[in-house]
Amino acid sequence: MEVVTDMIDQVSYECGESSGCIDGSKDGYEYGYHDCILDLVKKRNNYTRTRRRKIRKLLYFTKQKLWGVALLLLTFLVAVWSGGDMTAGVLTVPMSLILIFSKRRWLL
């Protein structure tokens, strides 16, 4: 724990938050220390928020690609069951390819 405390002390000193000790009021060091703790908490929260956002985006696009593959397989199954009639494929093949290869969001 001393390493963390020393780092926080150094950061608070570099920020100039410990100037209250020079003035004679003993509150400056404590204010600087607490400000540095709050900054570290904000950085950690920002990092976790960014990581969650990236994971959520990855899961969304994975789900979109899987829906595209499922739609493409369904199209070919319907074509096989209907004896080679690809009428439904006129709409579903381009739609499934868009879902698979697009970098835009298409699903709700």
PDB file of N, CA and C in Angstrom:
ATOM      1  N   MET A   1       0.821  -1.195   0.000  1.00  0.00           N
ATOM      2  CA  MET A   1       0.000   0.000   0.000  1.00  0.00           C
ATOM      3  C   MET A   1       0.857   1.247   0.000  1.00  0.00           C
ATOM      4  N   GLU A   2       2.088   1.150   0.455  1.00  0.00           N
ATOM      5  CA  GLU A   2       2.931   2.331   0.497  1.00  0.00           C
ATOM      6  C   GLU A   2       3.276   2.841  -0.889  1.00  0.00           C
ATOM      7  N   VAL A   3       3.402   1.920  -1.850  1.00  0.00           N
ATOM      8  CA  VAL A   3       3.732   2.344  -3.205  1.00  0.00           C
ATOM      9  C   VAL A   3       2.612   3.208  -3.765  1.00  0.00           C
ATOM     10  N   VAL A   4       1.364   2.779  -3.529  1.00  0.00           N
ATOM     11  CA  VAL A   4       0.224   3.554  -4.007  1.00  0.00           C
ATOM     12  C   VAL A   4       0.169   4.893  -3.305  1.00  0.00           C
ATOM     13  N   THR A   5       0.388   4.905  -2.006  1.00  0.00           N
ATOM     14  CA  THR A   5       0.369   6.147  -1.251  1.00  0.00           C
ATOM     15  C   THR A   5       1.467   7.082  -1.725  1.00  0.00           C
ATOM     16  N   ASP A   6       2.651   6.554  -1.974  1.00  0.00           N
ATOM     17  CA  ASP A   6       3.742   7.393  -2.451  1.00  0.00           C
ATOM     18  C   ASP A   6       3.424   7.973  -3.825  1.00  0.00           C
ATOM     19  N   MET A   7       2.804   7.162  -4.704  1.00  0.00           N
ATOM     20  CA  MET A   7       2.439   7.662  -6.016  1.00  0.00           C
ATOM     21  C   MET A   7       1.404   8.770  -5.898  1.00  0.00           C
ATOM     22  N   ILE A   8       0.434   8.582  -5.028  1.00  0.00           N
ATOM     23  CA  ILE A   8      -0.597   9.592  -4.832  1.00  0.00           C
ATOM     24  C   ILE A   8       0.014  10.850  -4.240  1.00  0.00           C
ATOM     25  N   ASP A   9       0.937  10.697  -3.295  1.00  0.00           N
ATOM     26  CA  ASP A   9       1.604  11.859  -2.717  1.00  0.00           C
ATOM     27  C   ASP A   9       2.368  12.625  -3.783  1.00  0.00           C
ATOM     28  N   GLN A  10       3.058  11.907  -4.657  1.00  0.00           N
ATOM     29  CA  GLN A  10       3.844  12.553  -5.701  1.00  0.00           C
ATOM     30  C   GLN A  10       2.933  13.279  -6.679  1.00  0.00           C
ATOM     31  N   VAL A  11       1.827  12.642  -7.061  1.00  0.00           N
ATOM     32  CA  VAL A  11       0.906  13.271  -7.996  1.00  0.00           C
ATOM     33  C   VAL A  11       0.280  14.508  -7.371  1.00  0.00           C
ATOM     34  N   SER A  12      -0.091  14.436  -6.107  1.00  0.00           N
ATOM     35  CA  SER A  12      -0.694  15.604  -5.464  1.00  0.00           C
ATOM     36  C   SER A  12       0.320  16.732  -5.331  1.00  0.00           C
ATOM     37  N   TYR A  13       1.577  16.402  -5.126  1.00  0.00           N
ATOM     38  CA  TYR A  13       2.608  17.431  -5.032  1.00  0.00           C
ATOM     39  C   TYR A  13       2.839  18.090  -6.387  1.00  0.00           C
ATOM     40  N   GLU A  14       2.859  17.269  -7.472  1.00  0.00           N
ATOM     41  CA  GLU A  14       3.076  17.807  -8.805  1.00  0.00           C
ATOM     42  C   GLU A  14       1.898  18.664  -9.270  1.00  0.00           C
ATOM     43  N   CYS A  15       0.705  18.348  -8.833  1.00  0.00           N
ATOM     44  CA  CYS A  15      -0.466  19.130  -9.204  1.00  0.00           C
ATOM     45  C   CYS A  15      -0.525  20.455  -8.462  1.00  0.00           C
ATOM     46  N   GLY A  16       0.260  20.592  -7.437  1.00  0.00           N
ATOM     47  CA  GLY A  16       0.227  21.815  -6.645  1.00  0.00           C
ATOM     48  C   GLY A  16      -0.865  21.825  -5.610  1.00  0.00           C
ATOM     49  N   GLU A  17      -1.463  20.674  -5.370  1.00  0.00           N
ATOM     50  CA  GLU A  17      -2.557  20.595  -4.418  1.00  0.00           C
ATOM     51  C   GLU A  17      -2.057  20.618  -2.975  1.00  0.00           C
ATOM     52  N   SER A  18      -0.773  20.404  -2.776  1.00  0.00           N
ATOM     53  CA  SER A  18      -0.253  20.359  -1.412  1.00  0.00           C
ATOM     54  C   SER A  18       0.254  21.709  -0.962  1.00  0.00           C
ATOM     55  N   SER A  19      -0.150  22.771  -1.661  1.00  0.00           N
ATOM     56  CA  SER A  19       0.355  24.099  -1.335  1.00  0.00           C
ATOM     57  C   SER A  19      -0.161  24.607   0.003  1.00  0.00           C
ATOM     58  N   GLY A  20      -1.221  23.986   0.532  1.00  0.00           N
ATOM     59  CA  GLY A  20      -1.739  24.419   1.823  1.00  0.00           C
ATOM     60  C   GLY A  20      -0.760  24.159   2.946  1.00  0.00           C
ATOM     61  N   CYS A  21       0.095  23.148   2.785  1.00  0.00           N
ATOM     62  CA  CYS A  21       1.090  22.879   3.821  1.00  0.00           C
ATOM     63  C   CYS A  21       2.111  23.989   3.890  1.00  0.00           C
ATOM     64  N   ILE A  22       2.414  24.613   2.774  1.00  0.00           N
ATOM     65  CA  ILE A  22       3.379  25.708   2.761  1.00  0.00           C
ATOM     66  C   ILE A  22       2.770  26.945   3.412  1.00  0.00           C
ATOM     67  N   ASP A  23       1.490  27.155   3.190  1.00  0.00           N
ATOM     68  CA  ASP A  23       0.827  28.328   3.753  1.00  0.00           C
ATOM     69  C   ASP A  23       0.606  28.202   5.242  1.00  0.00           C
ATOM     70  N   GLY A  24       0.752  27.068   5.775  1.00  0.00           N
ATOM     71  CA  GLY A  24       0.552  26.880   7.207  1.00  0.00           C
ATOM     72  C   GLY A  24      -0.758  26.198   7.531  1.00  0.00           C
ATOM     73  N   SER A  25      -1.716  26.197   6.607  1.00  0.00           N
ATOM     74  CA  SER A  25      -2.951  25.459   6.863  1.00  0.00           C
ATOM     75  C   SER A  25      -2.706  24.014   6.472  1.00  0.00           C
ATOM     76  N   LYS A  26      -3.073  23.107   7.291  1.00  0.00           N
ATOM     77  CA  LYS A  26      -2.746  21.701   7.077  1.00  0.00           C
ATOM     78  C   LYS A  26      -3.771  20.999   6.187  1.00  0.00           C
ATOM     79  N   ASP A  27      -4.700  21.751   5.645  1.00  0.00           N
ATOM     80  CA  ASP A  27      -5.751  21.141   4.831  1.00  0.00           C
ATOM     81  C   ASP A  27      -5.312  20.904   3.391  1.00  0.00           C
ATOM     82  N   GLY A  28      -4.315  21.624   2.908  1.00  0.00           N
ATOM     83  CA  GLY A  28      -3.916  21.527   1.508  1.00  0.00           C
ATOM     84  C   GLY A  28      -3.466  20.139   1.120  1.00  0.00           C
ATOM     85  N   TYR A  29      -2.686  19.507   1.964  1.00  0.00           N
ATOM     86  CA  TYR A  29      -2.216  18.155   1.679  1.00  0.00           C
ATOM     87  C   TYR A  29      -3.381  17.189   1.613  1.00  0.00           C
ATOM     88  N   GLU A  30      -4.311  17.300   2.541  1.00  0.00           N
ATOM     89  CA  GLU A  30      -5.462  16.400   2.558  1.00  0.00           C
ATOM     90  C   GLU A  30      -6.349  16.623   1.334  1.00  0.00           C
ATOM     91  N   TYR A  31      -6.534  17.892   0.957  1.00  0.00           N
ATOM     92  CA  TYR A  31      -7.319  18.176  -0.241  1.00  0.00           C
ATOM     93  C   TYR A  31      -6.649  17.573  -1.485  1.00  0.00           C
ATOM     94  N   GLY A  32      -5.354  17.745  -1.579  1.00  0.00           N
ATOM     95  CA  GLY A  32      -4.627  17.185  -2.713  1.00  0.00           C
ATOM     96  C   GLY A  32      -4.702  15.679  -2.746  1.00  0.00           C
ATOM     97  N   TYR A  33      -4.558  15.065  -1.584  1.00  0.00           N
ATOM     98  CA  TYR A  33      -4.622  13.607  -1.483  1.00  0.00           C
ATOM     99  C   TYR A  33      -5.989  13.099  -1.929  1.00  0.00           C
ATOM    100  N   HIS A  34      -7.040  13.734  -1.436  1.00  0.00           N
ATOM    101  CA  HIS A  34      -8.393  13.294  -1.796  1.00  0.00           C
ATOM    102  C   HIS A  34      -8.701  13.581  -3.262  1.00  0.00           C
ATOM    103  N   ASP A  35      -8.185  14.690  -3.788  1.00  0.00           N
ATOM    104  CA  ASP A  35      -8.372  14.963  -5.213  1.00  0.00           C
ATOM    105  C   ASP A  35      -7.710  13.899  -6.072  1.00  0.00           C
ATOM    106  N   CYS A  36      -6.521  13.465  -5.662  1.00  0.00           N
ATOM    107  CA  CYS A  36      -5.825  12.432  -6.428  1.00  0.00           C
ATOM    108  C   CYS A  36      -6.563  11.098  -6.351  1.00  0.00           C
ATOM    109  N   ILE A  37      -7.091  10.777  -5.180  1.00  0.00           N
ATOM    110  CA  ILE A  37      -7.888   9.551  -5.044  1.00  0.00           C
ATOM    111  C   ILE A  37      -9.103   9.620  -5.969  1.00  0.00           C
ATOM    112  N   LEU A  38      -9.787  10.766  -5.997  1.00  0.00           N
ATOM    113  CA  LEU A  38     -10.953  10.913  -6.874  1.00  0.00           C
ATOM    114  C   LEU A  38     -10.566  10.830  -8.339  1.00  0.00           C
ATOM    115  N   ASP A  39      -9.409  11.376  -8.709  1.00  0.00           N
ATOM    116  CA  ASP A  39      -8.945  11.276 -10.092  1.00  0.00           C
ATOM    117  C   ASP A  39      -8.678   9.826 -10.475  1.00  0.00           C
ATOM    118  N   LEU A  40      -8.059   9.069  -9.577  1.00  0.00           N
ATOM    119  CA  LEU A  40      -7.795   7.664  -9.867  1.00  0.00           C
ATOM    120  C   LEU A  40      -9.091   6.874 -10.007  1.00  0.00           C
ATOM    121  N   VAL A  41     -10.081   7.178  -9.180  1.00  0.00           N
ATOM    122  CA  VAL A  41     -11.374   6.502  -9.266  1.00  0.00           C
ATOM    123  C   VAL A  41     -12.053   6.852 -10.593  1.00  0.00           C
ATOM    124  N   LYS A  42     -11.981   8.132 -11.006  1.00  0.00           N
ATOM    125  CA  LYS A  42     -12.576   8.534 -12.283  1.00  0.00           C
ATOM    126  C   LYS A  42     -11.902   7.843 -13.455  1.00  0.00           C
ATOM    127  N   LYS A  43     -10.573   7.728 -13.414  1.00  0.00           N
ATOM    128  CA  LYS A  43      -9.863   7.049 -14.490  1.00  0.00           C
ATOM    129  C   LYS A  43     -10.245   5.581 -14.558  1.00  0.00           C
ATOM    130  N   ARG A  44     -10.368   4.935 -13.393  1.00  0.00           N
ATOM    131  CA  ARG A  44     -10.752   3.525 -13.377  1.00  0.00           C
ATOM    132  C   ARG A  44     -12.171   3.347 -13.910  1.00  0.00           C
ATOM    133  N   ASN A  45     -13.086   4.234 -13.496  1.00  0.00           N
ATOM    134  CA  ASN A  45     -14.466   4.140 -13.977  1.00  0.00           C
ATOM    135  C   ASN A  45     -14.541   4.382 -15.484  1.00  0.00           C
ATOM    136  N   ASN A  46     -13.753   5.331 -15.976  1.00  0.00           N
ATOM    137  CA  ASN A  46     -13.734   5.600 -17.413  1.00  0.00           C
ATOM    138  C   ASN A  46     -13.192   4.395 -18.178  1.00  0.00           C
ATOM    139  N   TYR A  47     -12.159   3.760 -17.644  1.00  0.00           N
ATOM    140  CA  TYR A  47     -11.580   2.580 -18.288  1.00  0.00           C
ATOM    141  C   TYR A  47     -12.592   1.438 -18.339  1.00  0.00           C
ATOM    142  N   THR A  48     -13.281   1.190 -17.234  1.00  0.00           N
ATOM    143  CA  THR A  48     -14.262   0.097 -17.221  1.00  0.00           C
ATOM    144  C   THR A  48     -15.435   0.415 -18.145  1.00  0.00           C
ATOM    145  N   ARG A  49     -15.852   1.687 -18.192  1.00  0.00           N
ATOM    146  CA  ARG A  49     -16.944   2.076 -19.082  1.00  0.00           C
ATOM    147  C   ARG A  49     -16.551   1.858 -20.540  1.00  0.00           C
ATOM    148  N   THR A  50     -15.323   2.230 -20.891  1.00  0.00           N
ATOM    149  CA  THR A  50     -14.843   2.043 -22.257  1.00  0.00           C
ATOM    150  C   THR A  50     -14.740   0.563 -22.606  1.00  0.00           C
ATOM    151  N   ARG A  51     -14.246  -0.237 -21.665  1.00  0.00           N
ATOM    152  CA  ARG A  51     -14.119  -1.669 -21.911  1.00  0.00           C
ATOM    153  C   ARG A  51     -15.489  -2.316 -22.092  1.00  0.00           C
ATOM    154  N   ARG A  52     -16.445  -1.929 -21.276  1.00  0.00           N
ATOM    155  CA  ARG A  52     -17.803  -2.470 -21.418  1.00  0.00           C
ATOM    156  C   ARG A  52     -18.419  -2.083 -22.756  1.00  0.00           C
ATOM    157  N   ARG A  53     -18.174  -0.842 -23.185  1.00  0.00           N
ATOM    158  CA  ARG A  53     -18.701  -0.383 -24.466  1.00  0.00           C
ATOM    159  C   ARG A  53     -18.110  -1.196 -25.619  1.00  0.00           C
ATOM    160  N   LYS A  54     -16.812  -1.484 -25.562  1.00  0.00           N
ATOM    161  CA  LYS A  54     -16.171  -2.279 -26.612  1.00  0.00           C
ATOM    162  C   LYS A  54     -16.714  -3.697 -26.637  1.00  0.00           C
ATOM    163  N   ILE A  55     -16.904  -4.289 -25.467  1.00  0.00           N
ATOM    164  CA  ILE A  55     -17.444  -5.654 -25.394  1.00  0.00           C
ATOM    165  C   ILE A  55     -18.872  -5.688 -25.920  1.00  0.00           C
ATOM    166  N   ARG A  56     -19.672  -4.685 -25.547  1.00  0.00           N
ATOM    167  CA  ARG A  56     -21.056  -4.625 -26.021  1.00  0.00           C
ATOM    168  C   ARG A  56     -21.102  -4.489 -27.542  1.00  0.00           C
ATOM    169  N   LYS A  57     -20.208  -3.679 -28.104  1.00  0.00           N
ATOM    170  CA  LYS A  57     -20.155  -3.508 -29.561  1.00  0.00           C
ATOM    171  C   LYS A  57     -19.732  -4.802 -30.248  1.00  0.00           C
ATOM    172  N   LEU A  58     -18.741  -5.482 -29.696  1.00  0.00           N
ATOM    173  CA  LEU A  58     -18.292  -6.750 -30.269  1.00  0.00           C
ATOM    174  C   LEU A  58     -19.406  -7.792 -30.247  1.00  0.00           C
ATOM    175  N   LEU A  59     -20.130  -7.873 -29.145  1.00  0.00           N
ATOM    176  CA  LEU A  59     -21.233  -8.828 -29.052  1.00  0.00           C
ATOM    177  C   LEU A  59     -22.354  -8.489 -30.026  1.00  0.00           C
ATOM    178  N   TYR A  60     -22.629  -7.202 -30.203  1.00  0.00           N
ATOM    179  CA  TYR A  60     -23.678  -6.802 -31.132  1.00  0.00           C
ATOM    180  C   TYR A  60     -23.338  -7.239 -32.550  1.00  0.00           C
ATOM    181  N   PHE A  61     -22.108  -6.936 -32.995  1.00  0.00           N
ATOM    182  CA  PHE A  61     -21.755  -7.279 -34.370  1.00  0.00           C
ATOM    183  C   PHE A  61     -21.603  -8.781 -34.563  1.00  0.00           C
ATOM    184  N   THR A  62     -21.219  -9.495 -33.528  1.00  0.00           N
ATOM    185  CA  THR A  62     -21.190 -10.956 -33.620  1.00  0.00           C
ATOM    186  C   THR A  62     -22.600 -11.501 -33.799  1.00  0.00           C
ATOM    187  N   LYS A  63     -23.534 -10.952 -33.037  1.00  0.00           N
ATOM    188  CA  LYS A  63     -24.930 -11.371 -33.170  1.00  0.00           C
ATOM    189  C   LYS A  63     -25.465 -11.031 -34.562  1.00  0.00           C
ATOM    190  N   GLN A  64     -25.099  -9.874 -35.091  1.00  0.00           N
ATOM    191  CA  GLN A  64     -25.558  -9.483 -36.422  1.00  0.00           C
ATOM    192  C   GLN A  64     -25.019 -10.433 -37.481  1.00  0.00           C
ATOM    193  N   LYS A  65     -23.759 -10.812 -37.379  1.00  0.00           N
ATOM    194  CA  LYS A  65     -23.172 -11.748 -38.345  1.00  0.00           C
ATOM    195  C   LYS A  65     -23.826 -13.123 -38.245  1.00  0.00           C
ATOM    196  N   LEU A  66     -24.111 -13.564 -37.029  1.00  0.00           N
ATOM    197  CA  LEU A  66     -24.771 -14.858 -36.864  1.00  0.00           C
ATOM    198  C   LEU A  66     -26.176 -14.849 -37.456  1.00  0.00           C
ATOM    199  N   TRP A  67     -26.906 -13.741 -37.310  1.00  0.00           N
ATOM    200  CA  TRP A  67     -28.223 -13.636 -37.919  1.00  0.00           C
ATOM    201  C   TRP A  67     -28.114 -13.670 -39.436  1.00  0.00           C
ATOM    202  N   GLY A  68     -27.065 -13.044 -39.984  1.00  0.00           N
ATOM    203  CA  GLY A  68     -26.864 -13.080 -41.429  1.00  0.00           C
ATOM    204  C   GLY A  68     -26.590 -14.482 -41.927  1.00  0.00           C
ATOM    205  N   VAL A  69     -25.746 -15.216 -41.207  1.00  0.00           N
ATOM    206  CA  VAL A  69     -25.450 -16.600 -41.591  1.00  0.00           C
ATOM    207  C   VAL A  69     -26.704 -17.461 -41.473  1.00  0.00           C
ATOM    208  N   ALA A  70     -27.474 -17.267 -40.408  1.00  0.00           N
ATOM    209  CA  ALA A  70     -28.700 -18.042 -40.228  1.00  0.00           C
ATOM    210  C   ALA A  70     -29.699 -17.751 -41.343  1.00  0.00           C
ATOM    211  N   LEU A  71     -29.808 -16.497 -41.751  1.00  0.00           N
ATOM    212  CA  LEU A  71     -30.722 -16.143 -42.836  1.00  0.00           C
ATOM    213  C   LEU A  71     -30.270 -16.743 -44.161  1.00  0.00           C
ATOM    214  N   LEU A  72     -28.965 -16.763 -44.391  1.00  0.00           N
ATOM    215  CA  LEU A  72     -28.439 -17.358 -45.623  1.00  0.00           C
ATOM    216  C   LEU A  72     -28.684 -18.866 -45.650  1.00  0.00           C
ATOM    217  N   LEU A  73     -28.458 -19.537 -44.518  1.00  0.00           N
ATOM    218  CA  LEU A  73     -28.732 -20.981 -44.449  1.00  0.00           C
ATOM    219  C   LEU A  73     -30.215 -21.275 -44.611  1.00  0.00           C
ATOM    220  N   LEU A  74     -31.056 -20.447 -44.016  1.00  0.00           N
ATOM    221  CA  LEU A  74     -32.498 -20.629 -44.153  1.00  0.00           C
ATOM    222  C   LEU A  74     -32.934 -20.460 -45.608  1.00  0.00           C
ATOM    223  N   THR A  75     -32.309 -19.520 -46.300  1.00  0.00           N
ATOM    224  CA  THR A  75     -32.641 -19.312 -47.714  1.00  0.00           C
ATOM    225  C   THR A  75     -32.323 -20.551 -48.539  1.00  0.00           C
ATOM    226  N   PHE A  76     -31.159 -21.125 -48.306  1.00  0.00           N
ATOM    227  CA  PHE A  76     -30.794 -22.308 -49.076  1.00  0.00           C
ATOM    228  C   PHE A  76     -31.624 -23.527 -48.685  1.00  0.00           C
ATOM    229  N   LEU A  77     -32.004 -23.617 -47.410  1.00  0.00           N
ATOM    230  CA  LEU A  77     -32.890 -24.716 -47.018  1.00  0.00           C
ATOM    231  C   LEU A  77     -34.255 -24.590 -47.681  1.00  0.00           C
ATOM    232  N   VAL A  78     -34.783 -23.377 -47.738  1.00  0.00           N
ATOM    233  CA  VAL A  78     -36.075 -23.160 -48.401  1.00  0.00           C
ATOM    234  C   VAL A  78     -35.956 -23.467 -49.884  1.00  0.00           C
ATOM    235  N   ALA A  79     -34.819 -23.124 -50.491  1.00  0.00           N
ATOM    236  CA  ALA A  79     -34.623 -23.412 -51.918  1.00  0.00           C
ATOM    237  C   ALA A  79     -34.566 -24.912 -52.167  1.00  0.00           C
ATOM    238  N   VAL A  80     -33.908 -25.642 -51.280  1.00  0.00           N
ATOM    239  CA  VAL A  80     -33.829 -27.102 -51.441  1.00  0.00           C
ATOM    240  C   VAL A  80     -35.200 -27.721 -51.233  1.00  0.00           C
ATOM    241  N   TRP A  81     -35.931 -27.277 -50.210  1.00  0.00           N
ATOM    242  CA  TRP A  81     -37.244 -27.851 -49.932  1.00  0.00           C
ATOM    243  C   TRP A  81     -38.267 -27.520 -51.015  1.00  0.00           C
ATOM    244  N   SER A  82     -38.087 -26.376 -51.675  1.00  0.00           N
ATOM    245  CA  SER A  82     -39.066 -25.997 -52.712  1.00  0.00           C
ATOM    246  C   SER A  82     -38.676 -26.522 -54.090  1.00  0.00           C
ATOM    247  N   GLY A  83     -37.656 -27.338 -54.175  1.00  0.00           N
ATOM    248  CA  GLY A  83     -37.276 -27.950 -55.437  1.00  0.00           C
ATOM    249  C   GLY A  83     -36.417 -27.042 -56.307  1.00  0.00           C
ATOM    250  N   GLY A  84     -35.652 -26.146 -55.717  1.00  0.00           N
ATOM    251  CA  GLY A  84     -34.746 -25.296 -56.486  1.00  0.00           C
ATOM    252  C   GLY A  84     -35.299 -23.925 -56.812  1.00  0.00           C
ATOM    253  N   ASP A  85     -36.439 -23.578 -56.258  1.00  0.00           N
ATOM    254  CA  ASP A  85     -37.023 -22.261 -56.521  1.00  0.00           C
ATOM    255  C   ASP A  85     -36.351 -21.222 -55.615  1.00  0.00           C
ATOM    256  N   MET A  86     -35.633 -20.276 -56.212  1.00  0.00           N
ATOM    257  CA  MET A  86     -34.883 -19.271 -55.433  1.00  0.00           C
ATOM    258  C   MET A  86     -35.583 -17.913 -55.433  1.00  0.00           C
ATOM    259  N   THR A  87     -36.906 -17.918 -55.503  1.00  0.00           N
ATOM    260  CA  THR A  87     -37.639 -16.657 -55.509  1.00  0.00           C
ATOM    261  C   THR A  87     -37.431 -15.895 -54.202  1.00  0.00           C
ATOM    262  N   ALA A  88     -37.457 -16.599 -53.098  1.00  0.00           N
ATOM    263  CA  ALA A  88     -37.249 -15.946 -51.804  1.00  0.00           C
ATOM    264  C   ALA A  88     -35.816 -15.433 -51.660  1.00  0.00           C
ATOM    265  N   GLY A  89     -34.898 -16.046 -52.386  1.00  0.00           N
ATOM    266  CA  GLY A  89     -33.506 -15.642 -52.309  1.00  0.00           C
ATOM    267  C   GLY A  89     -33.215 -14.292 -52.920  1.00  0.00           C
ATOM    268  N   VAL A  90     -34.145 -13.789 -53.724  1.00  0.00           N
ATOM    269  CA  VAL A  90     -33.951 -12.466 -54.326  1.00  0.00           C
ATOM    270  C   VAL A  90     -33.834 -11.403 -53.240  1.00  0.00           C
ATOM    271  N   LEU A  91     -34.577 -11.551 -52.182  1.00  0.00           N
ATOM    272  CA  LEU A  91     -34.520 -10.586 -51.081  1.00  0.00           C
ATOM    273  C   LEU A  91     -33.595 -11.031 -49.947  1.00  0.00           C
ATOM    274  N   THR A  92     -33.623 -12.312 -49.648  1.00  0.00           N
ATOM    275  CA  THR A  92     -32.913 -12.744 -48.440  1.00  0.00           C
ATOM    276  C   THR A  92     -31.412 -12.886 -48.617  1.00  0.00           C
ATOM    277  N   VAL A  93     -30.930 -13.210 -49.807  1.00  0.00           N
ATOM    278  CA  VAL A  93     -29.479 -13.337 -50.005  1.00  0.00           C
ATOM    279  C   VAL A  93     -28.784 -11.984 -49.870  1.00  0.00           C
ATOM    280  N   PRO A  94     -29.250 -10.921 -50.548  1.00  0.00           N
ATOM    281  CA  PRO A  94     -28.589  -9.629 -50.320  1.00  0.00           C
ATOM    282  C   PRO A  94     -28.711  -9.139 -48.878  1.00  0.00           C
ATOM    283  N   MET A  95     -29.869  -9.401 -48.255  1.00  0.00           N
ATOM    284  CA  MET A  95     -30.055  -8.982 -46.874  1.00  0.00           C
ATOM    285  C   MET A  95     -29.084  -9.706 -45.934  1.00  0.00           C
ATOM    286  N   SER A  96     -28.902 -10.997 -46.158  1.00  0.00           N
ATOM    287  CA  SER A  96     -27.989 -11.750 -45.295  1.00  0.00           C
ATOM    288  C   SER A  96     -26.543 -11.339 -45.537  1.00  0.00           C
ATOM    289  N   LEU A  97     -26.169 -11.053 -46.782  1.00  0.00           N
ATOM    290  CA  LEU A  97     -24.808 -10.593 -47.061  1.00  0.00           C
ATOM    291  C   LEU A  97     -24.539  -9.224 -46.450  1.00  0.00           C
ATOM    292  N   ILE A  98     -25.544  -8.377 -46.446  1.00  0.00           N
ATOM    293  CA  ILE A  98     -25.404  -7.072 -45.781  1.00  0.00           C
ATOM    294  C   ILE A  98     -25.185  -7.279 -44.290  1.00  0.00           C
ATOM    295  N   LEU A  99     -25.955  -8.172 -43.682  1.00  0.00           N
ATOM    296  CA  LEU A  99     -25.793  -8.421 -42.247  1.00  0.00           C
ATOM    297  C   LEU A  99     -24.422  -9.006 -41.920  1.00  0.00           C
ATOM    298  N   ILE A 100     -23.897  -9.832 -42.794  1.00  0.00           N
ATOM    299  CA  ILE A 100     -22.612 -10.485 -42.519  1.00  0.00           C
ATOM    300  C   ILE A 100     -21.450  -9.514 -42.689  1.00  0.00           C
ATOM    301  N   PHE A 101     -21.438  -8.742 -43.758  1.00  0.00           N
ATOM    302  CA  PHE A 101     -20.248  -7.966 -44.104  1.00  0.00           C
ATOM    303  C   PHE A 101     -20.325  -6.476 -43.764  1.00  0.00           C
ATOM    304  N   SER A 102     -21.442  -6.002 -43.319  1.00  0.00           N
ATOM    305  CA  SER A 102     -21.584  -4.570 -43.045  1.00  0.00           C
ATOM    306  C   SER A 102     -20.943  -4.183 -41.711  1.00  0.00           C
ATOM    307  N   LYS A 103     -20.452  -2.961 -41.654  1.00  0.00           N
ATOM    308  CA  LYS A 103     -19.914  -2.421 -40.411  1.00  0.00           C
ATOM    309  C   LYS A 103     -20.922  -1.474 -39.763  1.00  0.00           C
ATOM    310  N   ARG A 104     -22.086  -1.350 -40.344  1.00  0.00           N
ATOM    311  CA  ARG A 104     -23.155  -0.531 -39.768  1.00  0.00           C
ATOM    312  C   ARG A 104     -24.080  -1.409 -38.950  1.00  0.00           C
ATOM    313  N   ARG A 105     -24.855  -0.786 -38.112  1.00  0.00           N
ATOM    314  CA  ARG A 105     -25.837  -1.507 -37.299  1.00  0.00           C
ATOM    315  C   ARG A 105     -27.138  -1.637 -38.091  1.00  0.00           C
ATOM    316  N   TRP A 106     -27.581  -2.871 -38.254  1.00  0.00           N
ATOM    317  CA  TRP A 106     -28.792  -3.133 -39.005  1.00  0.00           C
ATOM    318  C   TRP A 106     -29.880  -3.752 -38.158  1.00  0.00           C
ATOM    319  N   LEU A 107     -29.537  -4.358 -37.053  1.00  0.00           N
ATOM    320  CA  LEU A 107     -30.544  -4.982 -36.192  1.00  0.00           C
ATOM    321  C   LEU A 107     -30.996  -3.999 -35.137  1.00  0.00           C
ATOM    322  N   LEU A 108     -32.179  -4.199 -34.641  1.00  0.00           N
ATOM    323  CA  LEU A 108     -32.679  -3.346 -33.558  1.00  0.00           C
ATOM    324  C   LEU A 108     -32.291  -3.895 -32.220  1.00  0.00           C
TER     325      LEU A 108
END
